[in-house]
PDB file of C-alpha atoms in Angstrom:
ATOM      1  CA  MET A   8      91.119   7.278 -76.973  1.00 76.00           C
ATOM      2  CA  THR A   9      93.315   7.770 -73.990  1.00 87.00           C
ATOM      3  CA  PRO A  10      94.524   4.802 -71.926  1.00 87.00           C
ATOM      4  CA  LYS A  11      92.552   6.060 -68.923  1.00 89.00           C
ATOM      5  CA  ARG A  12      89.302   6.103 -70.964  1.00 91.00           C
ATOM      6  CA  LYS A  13      90.046   2.619 -72.330  1.00 89.00           C
ATOM      7  CA  GLN A  14      90.511   1.314 -68.798  1.00 92.00           C
ATOM      8  CA  LYS A  15      87.177   2.854 -67.653  1.00 92.00           C
ATOM      9  CA  LEU A  16      85.421   1.435 -70.716  1.00 92.00           C
ATOM     10  CA  PHE A  17      86.737  -2.097 -69.986  1.00 91.00           C
ATOM     11  CA  VAL A  18      85.705  -1.812 -66.324  1.00 93.00           C
ATOM     12  CA  ILE A  19      82.196  -0.685 -67.295  1.00 94.00           C
ATOM     13  CA  LEU A  20      81.852  -3.425 -69.943  1.00 93.00           C
ATOM     14  CA  GLY A  21      83.084  -6.002 -67.428  1.00 93.00           C
ATOM     15  CA  LEU A  22      80.549  -4.888 -64.805  1.00 95.00           C
ATOM     16  CA  VAL A  23      77.699  -4.915 -67.338  1.00 94.00           C
ATOM     17  CA  SER A  24      78.716  -8.407 -68.489  1.00 94.00           C
ATOM     18  CA  LEU A  25      78.902  -9.752 -64.938  1.00 95.00           C
ATOM     19  CA  THR A  26      75.529  -8.212 -64.103  1.00 95.00           C
ATOM     20  CA  ALA A  27      73.950  -9.767 -67.211  1.00 94.00           C
ATOM     21  CA  ILE A  28      75.383 -13.179 -66.329  1.00 95.00           C
ATOM     22  CA  ALA A  29      74.149 -12.908 -62.711  1.00 94.00           C
ATOM     23  CA  VAL A  30      70.647 -11.892 -63.822  1.00 93.00           C
ATOM     24  CA  GLY A  31      70.545 -14.708 -66.388  1.00 90.00           C
ATOM     25  CA  LEU A  32      71.590 -17.341 -63.856  1.00 89.00           C
ATOM     26  CA  THR A  33      69.070 -16.045 -61.307  1.00 87.00           C
ATOM     27  CA  LEU A  34      66.226 -16.191 -63.824  1.00 83.00           C
ATOM     28  CA  TYR A  35      67.242 -19.699 -64.874  1.00 83.00           C
ATOM     29  CA  ALA A  36      67.261 -20.874 -61.237  1.00 80.00           C
ATOM     30  CA  LEU A  37      63.850 -19.310 -60.567  1.00 77.00           C
ATOM     31  CA  ARG A  38      62.379 -20.900 -63.689  1.00 72.00           C
ATOM     32  CA  ALA A  39      63.330 -24.349 -62.430  1.00 66.00           C
ATOM     33  CA  ASN A  40      61.788 -23.791 -58.983  1.00 69.00           C
ATOM     34  CA  ILE A  41      58.540 -22.019 -59.819  1.00 74.00           C
ATOM     35  CA  ASN A  42      55.265 -23.845 -59.092  1.00 75.00           C
ATOM     36  CA  LEU A  43      52.486 -22.595 -61.332  1.00 83.00           C
ATOM     37  CA  PHE A  44      48.832 -22.995 -60.338  1.00 86.00           C
ATOM     38  CA  PHE A  45      46.376 -24.821 -62.587  1.00 87.00           C
ATOM     39  CA  SER A  46      42.683 -25.530 -62.109  1.00 85.00           C
ATOM     40  CA  PRO A  47      41.206 -28.916 -63.108  1.00 87.00           C
ATOM     41  CA  VAL A  48      39.677 -27.401 -66.254  1.00 84.00           C
ATOM     42  CA  GLN A  49      43.081 -26.038 -67.335  1.00 86.00           C
ATOM     43  CA  ILE A  50      44.659 -29.447 -66.722  1.00 88.00           C
ATOM     44  CA  ALA A  51      41.893 -31.160 -68.732  1.00 86.00           C
ATOM     45  CA  GLN A  52      42.564 -28.751 -71.606  1.00 85.00           C
ATOM     46  CA  GLY A  53      46.241 -29.762 -71.578  1.00 85.00           C
ATOM     47  CA  ASP A  54      47.658 -26.456 -70.327  1.00 85.00           C
ATOM     48  CA  ALA A  55      49.635 -28.048 -67.477  1.00 85.00           C
ATOM     49  CA  PRO A  56      53.075 -29.580 -68.091  1.00 86.00           C
ATOM     50  CA  LEU A  57      53.667 -33.268 -67.414  1.00 86.00           C
ATOM     51  CA  GLU A  58      56.282 -34.516 -64.938  1.00 81.00           C
ATOM     52  CA  ARG A  59      56.918 -31.028 -63.541  1.00 86.00           C
ATOM     53  CA  THR A  60      55.978 -29.754 -60.095  1.00 87.00           C
ATOM     54  CA  ILE A  61      52.784 -27.720 -60.248  1.00 89.00           C
ATOM     55  CA  ARG A  62      50.001 -26.665 -57.896  1.00 90.00           C
ATOM     56  CA  ALA A  63      46.410 -27.624 -58.606  1.00 90.00           C
ATOM     57  CA  GLY A  64      43.389 -26.685 -56.584  1.00 86.00           C
ATOM     58  CA  GLY A  65      39.679 -26.818 -56.219  1.00 85.00           C
ATOM     59  CA  MET A  66      37.162 -28.500 -53.988  1.00 86.00           C
ATOM     60  CA  VAL A  67      37.453 -32.099 -52.780  1.00 88.00           C
ATOM     61  CA  LYS A  68      34.643 -33.876 -54.594  1.00 89.00           C
ATOM     62  CA  GLU A  69      32.051 -35.501 -52.351  1.00 86.00           C
ATOM     63  CA  GLY A  70      32.303 -39.285 -52.246  1.00 87.00           C
ATOM     64  CA  SER A  71      35.657 -39.372 -53.999  1.00 90.00           C
ATOM     65  CA  VAL A  72      37.999 -39.961 -51.044  1.00 91.00           C
ATOM     66  CA  ALA A  73      39.287 -43.556 -51.010  1.00 91.00           C
ATOM     67  CA  ARG A  74      41.778 -44.625 -48.362  1.00 91.00           C
ATOM     68  CA  ASP A  75      43.884 -47.769 -48.371  1.00 90.00           C
ATOM     69  CA  PRO A  76      43.307 -49.356 -44.944  1.00 89.00           C
ATOM     70  CA  ASP A  77      46.786 -50.927 -44.877  1.00 90.00           C
ATOM     71  CA  SER A  78      48.830 -47.823 -45.713  1.00 90.00           C
ATOM     72  CA  LEU A  79      48.724 -44.034 -45.840  1.00 90.00           C
ATOM     73  CA  ASN A  80      47.728 -44.018 -49.520  1.00 92.00           C
ATOM     74  CA  VAL A  81      44.727 -41.854 -50.351  1.00 94.00           C
ATOM     75  CA  GLU A  82      43.024 -41.166 -53.663  1.00 94.00           C
ATOM     76  CA  PHE A  83      40.532 -38.360 -54.177  1.00 95.00           C
ATOM     77  CA  GLN A  84      39.223 -35.993 -56.821  1.00 93.00           C
ATOM     78  CA  VAL A  85      39.657 -32.239 -56.919  1.00 91.00           C
ATOM     79  CA  THR A  86      36.957 -30.428 -58.852  1.00 87.00           C
ATOM     80  CA  ASP A  87      36.182 -26.933 -60.012  1.00 81.00           C
ATOM     81  CA  TYR A  88      32.661 -28.152 -60.859  1.00 81.00           C
ATOM     82  CA  VAL A  89      33.550 -28.149 -64.542  1.00 81.00           C
ATOM     83  CA  ASP A  90      36.228 -30.861 -64.635  1.00 86.00           C
ATOM     84  CA  ASP A  91      37.687 -33.263 -62.100  1.00 89.00           C
ATOM     85  CA  LEU A  92      41.311 -34.131 -61.371  1.00 92.00           C
ATOM     86  CA  ASP A  93      42.236 -37.507 -59.882  1.00 94.00           C
ATOM     87  CA  VAL A  94      44.871 -37.133 -57.157  1.00 94.00           C
ATOM     88  CA  TYR A  95      46.784 -39.812 -55.314  1.00 94.00           C
ATOM     89  CA  TYR A  96      48.790 -39.075 -52.219  1.00 94.00           C
ATOM     90  CA  SER A  97      50.789 -41.116 -49.764  1.00 93.00           C
ATOM     91  CA  GLY A  98      51.103 -39.493 -46.383  1.00 90.00           C
ATOM     92  CA  ILE A  99      49.211 -37.944 -43.534  1.00 90.00           C
ATOM     93  CA  LEU A 100      46.487 -35.569 -44.663  1.00 89.00           C
ATOM     94  CA  PRO A 101      45.999 -32.216 -42.918  1.00 88.00           C
ATOM     95  CA  ASP A 102      43.528 -32.181 -40.044  1.00 83.00           C
ATOM     96  CA  LEU A 103      41.239 -29.834 -41.950  1.00 82.00           C
ATOM     97  CA  PHE A 104      41.038 -32.058 -45.058  1.00 86.00           C
ATOM     98  CA  ARG A 105      37.526 -33.266 -45.846  1.00 83.00           C
ATOM     99  CA  GLU A 106      35.088 -33.658 -48.708  1.00 85.00           C
ATOM    100  CA  GLY A 107      33.546 -30.442 -49.981  1.00 81.00           C
ATOM    101  CA  GLN A 108      36.445 -28.277 -48.796  1.00 81.00           C
ATOM    102  CA  GLY A 109      38.959 -26.266 -50.794  1.00 83.00           C
ATOM    103  CA  VAL A 110      42.442 -27.732 -51.203  1.00 88.00           C
ATOM    104  CA  VAL A 111      45.635 -27.041 -53.090  1.00 90.00           C
ATOM    105  CA  VAL A 112      47.814 -30.018 -54.006  1.00 93.00           C
ATOM    106  CA  VAL A 113      51.468 -29.719 -54.954  1.00 92.00           C
ATOM    107  CA  GLY A 114      52.837 -32.489 -57.138  1.00 92.00           C
ATOM    108  CA  GLN A 115      53.427 -33.772 -60.632  1.00 91.00           C
ATOM    109  CA  LEU A 116      50.899 -34.476 -63.351  1.00 90.00           C
ATOM    110  CA  GLN A 117      51.388 -37.980 -64.729  1.00 90.00           C
ATOM    111  CA  ALA A 118      50.919 -39.132 -68.319  1.00 88.00           C
ATOM    112  CA  ASP A 119      47.683 -40.946 -67.371  1.00 89.00           C
ATOM    113  CA  GLY A 120      46.112 -37.606 -66.324  1.00 86.00           C
ATOM    114  CA  ARG A 121      46.313 -38.242 -62.578  1.00 91.00           C
ATOM    115  CA  MET A 122      48.320 -36.099 -60.220  1.00 93.00           C
ATOM    116  CA  ARG A 123      50.853 -37.604 -57.816  1.00 94.00           C
ATOM    117  CA  ALA A 124      50.726 -35.206 -54.884  1.00 93.00           C
ATOM    118  CA  ASP A 125      53.750 -34.523 -52.717  1.00 92.00           C
ATOM    119  CA  GLU A 126      51.843 -32.132 -50.465  1.00 92.00           C
ATOM    120  CA  VAL A 127      48.181 -31.445 -49.708  1.00 92.00           C
ATOM    121  CA  LEU A 128      47.225 -28.035 -48.304  1.00 89.00           C
ATOM    122  CA  ALA A 129      43.780 -27.586 -46.764  1.00 82.00           C
ATOM    123  CA  ARG A 130      41.882 -24.466 -45.859  1.00 64.00           C
ATOM    124  CA  HIS A 131      42.583 -22.633 -42.593  1.00 57.00           C
ATOM    125  CA  ASP A 132      39.016 -22.184 -41.400  1.00 52.00           C
ATOM    126  CA  GLU A 133      35.516 -22.354 -42.814  1.00 51.00           C
ATOM    127  CA  ASN A 134      35.743 -18.838 -44.270  1.00 53.00           C
ATOM    128  CA  TYR A 135      39.100 -19.310 -46.000  1.00 56.00           C
ATOM    129  CA  MET A 136      39.601 -20.430 -49.569  1.00 60.00           C
ATOM    130  CA  PRO A 137      42.998 -20.387 -51.274  1.00 62.00           C
ATOM    131  CA  PRO A 138      43.110 -17.371 -53.623  1.00 71.00           C
ATOM    132  CA  GLU A 139      44.004 -19.523 -56.626  1.00 69.00           C
ATOM    133  CA  VAL A 140      41.018 -21.800 -55.998  1.00 68.00           C
ATOM    134  CA  ALA A 141      38.686 -18.818 -55.617  1.00 70.00           C
ATOM    135  CA  GLN A 142      39.931 -17.340 -58.893  1.00 73.00           C
ATOM    136  CA  ALA A 143      39.604 -20.668 -60.726  1.00 70.00           C
ATOM    137  CA  LEU A 144      36.036 -21.088 -59.476  1.00 70.00           C
ATOM    138  CA  GLU A 145      35.166 -17.527 -60.506  1.00 74.00           C
ATOM    139  CA  GLU A 146      36.565 -18.155 -63.988  1.00 73.00           C
ATOM    140  CA  ALA A 147      34.388 -21.267 -64.173  1.00 68.00           C
ATOM    141  CA  GLY A 148      31.354 -19.093 -63.378  1.00 68.00           C
ATOM    142  CA  TYR A 149      30.962 -19.839 -59.678  1.00 66.00           C
ATOM    143  CA  LYS A 150      31.239 -17.614 -56.616  1.00 65.00           C
ATOM    144  CA  PRO A 151      33.511 -18.762 -53.755  1.00 58.00           C
ATOM    145  CA  ALA A 152      30.947 -17.589 -51.190  1.00 62.00           C
ATOM    146  CA  ASP A 153      28.518 -20.185 -52.562  1.00 62.00           C
ATOM    147  CA  PHE A 154      31.079 -22.924 -52.005  1.00 59.00           C
ATOM    148  CA  GLN A 155      31.914 -21.796 -48.490  1.00 60.00           C
ATOM    149  CA  ALA A 156      28.263 -22.217 -47.572  1.00 65.00           C
ATOM    150  CA  LYS A 157      28.150 -25.554 -49.394  1.00 63.00           C
ATOM    151  CA  ALA A 158      31.351 -26.699 -47.635  1.00 61.00           C
ATOM    152  CA  ALA A 159      29.858 -25.855 -44.247  1.00 66.00           C
ATOM    153  CA  GLU A 160      26.692 -27.738 -45.211  1.00 68.00           C
ATOM    154  CA  VAL A 161      28.682 -30.793 -46.350  1.00 65.00           C
ATOM    155  CA  GLY A 162      30.755 -30.691 -43.156  1.00 65.00           C
ATOM    156  CA  LYS A 163      27.634 -30.650 -40.990  1.00 72.00           C
ATOM    157  CA  ARG A 164      26.068 -33.462 -43.008  1.00 70.00           C
ATOM    158  CA  LEU A 165      29.188 -35.610 -42.752  1.00 65.00           C
ATOM    159  CA  GLU A 166      29.414 -35.009 -39.005  1.00 72.00           C
ATOM    160  CA  ALA A 167      25.738 -35.953 -38.644  1.00 75.00           C
ATOM    161  CA  GLU A 168      26.389 -39.162 -40.603  1.00 67.00           C
ATOM    162  CA  GLY A 169      29.309 -39.950 -38.307  1.00 66.00           C
ATOM    163  CA  VAL A 170      31.970 -39.783 -41.009  1.00 58.00           C
ATOM    164  CA  PRO A 171      35.288 -39.223 -39.234  1.00 57.00           C
ATOM    165  CA  LYS A 172      37.552 -36.307 -40.098  1.00 53.00           C
ATOM    166  CA  ALA A 173      40.917 -36.996 -41.679  1.00 47.00           C
ATOM    167  CA  SER A 174      42.594 -36.402 -38.312  1.00 46.00           C
ATOM    168  CA  GLU A 175      40.598 -39.260 -36.788  1.00 50.00           C
ATOM    169  CA  TYR A 176      41.940 -41.941 -39.161  1.00 45.00           C
TER     170      TYR A 176
END
């Protein structure tokens, strides 16, 4: 092998090695920052990791919202109408948050089976449902269109009963 060929071979091997290292480090960094989505039934089955940031979604169960009057702490249940997930959150809820509506919560699943939410995302309008929630409901045997109608019905009923929206607290 000539010295010129040896030099080209070392350059090519060096570039391939550096590329492999860069790809490996990128994949490792992405693995640490990825937030996977889980439905309440998947969490109940034990598919979700503990103490790692995940996203969970479903519908806010009617009658499950409990607010602490002295702080911003809120506890509620997210359901896919098969299983329920207890969520506790400390902070200001989105204006569109209410019972019977679709939500996605970002947080960590605790050892006691409850989720400590860092962020609560509510639907955009009455026709919107997060895609992950819609898919989870479909897998559970329900159609998202049914829940949009039910959410509108619950919203009207709550307004008629005089229950304030989250933005009015």
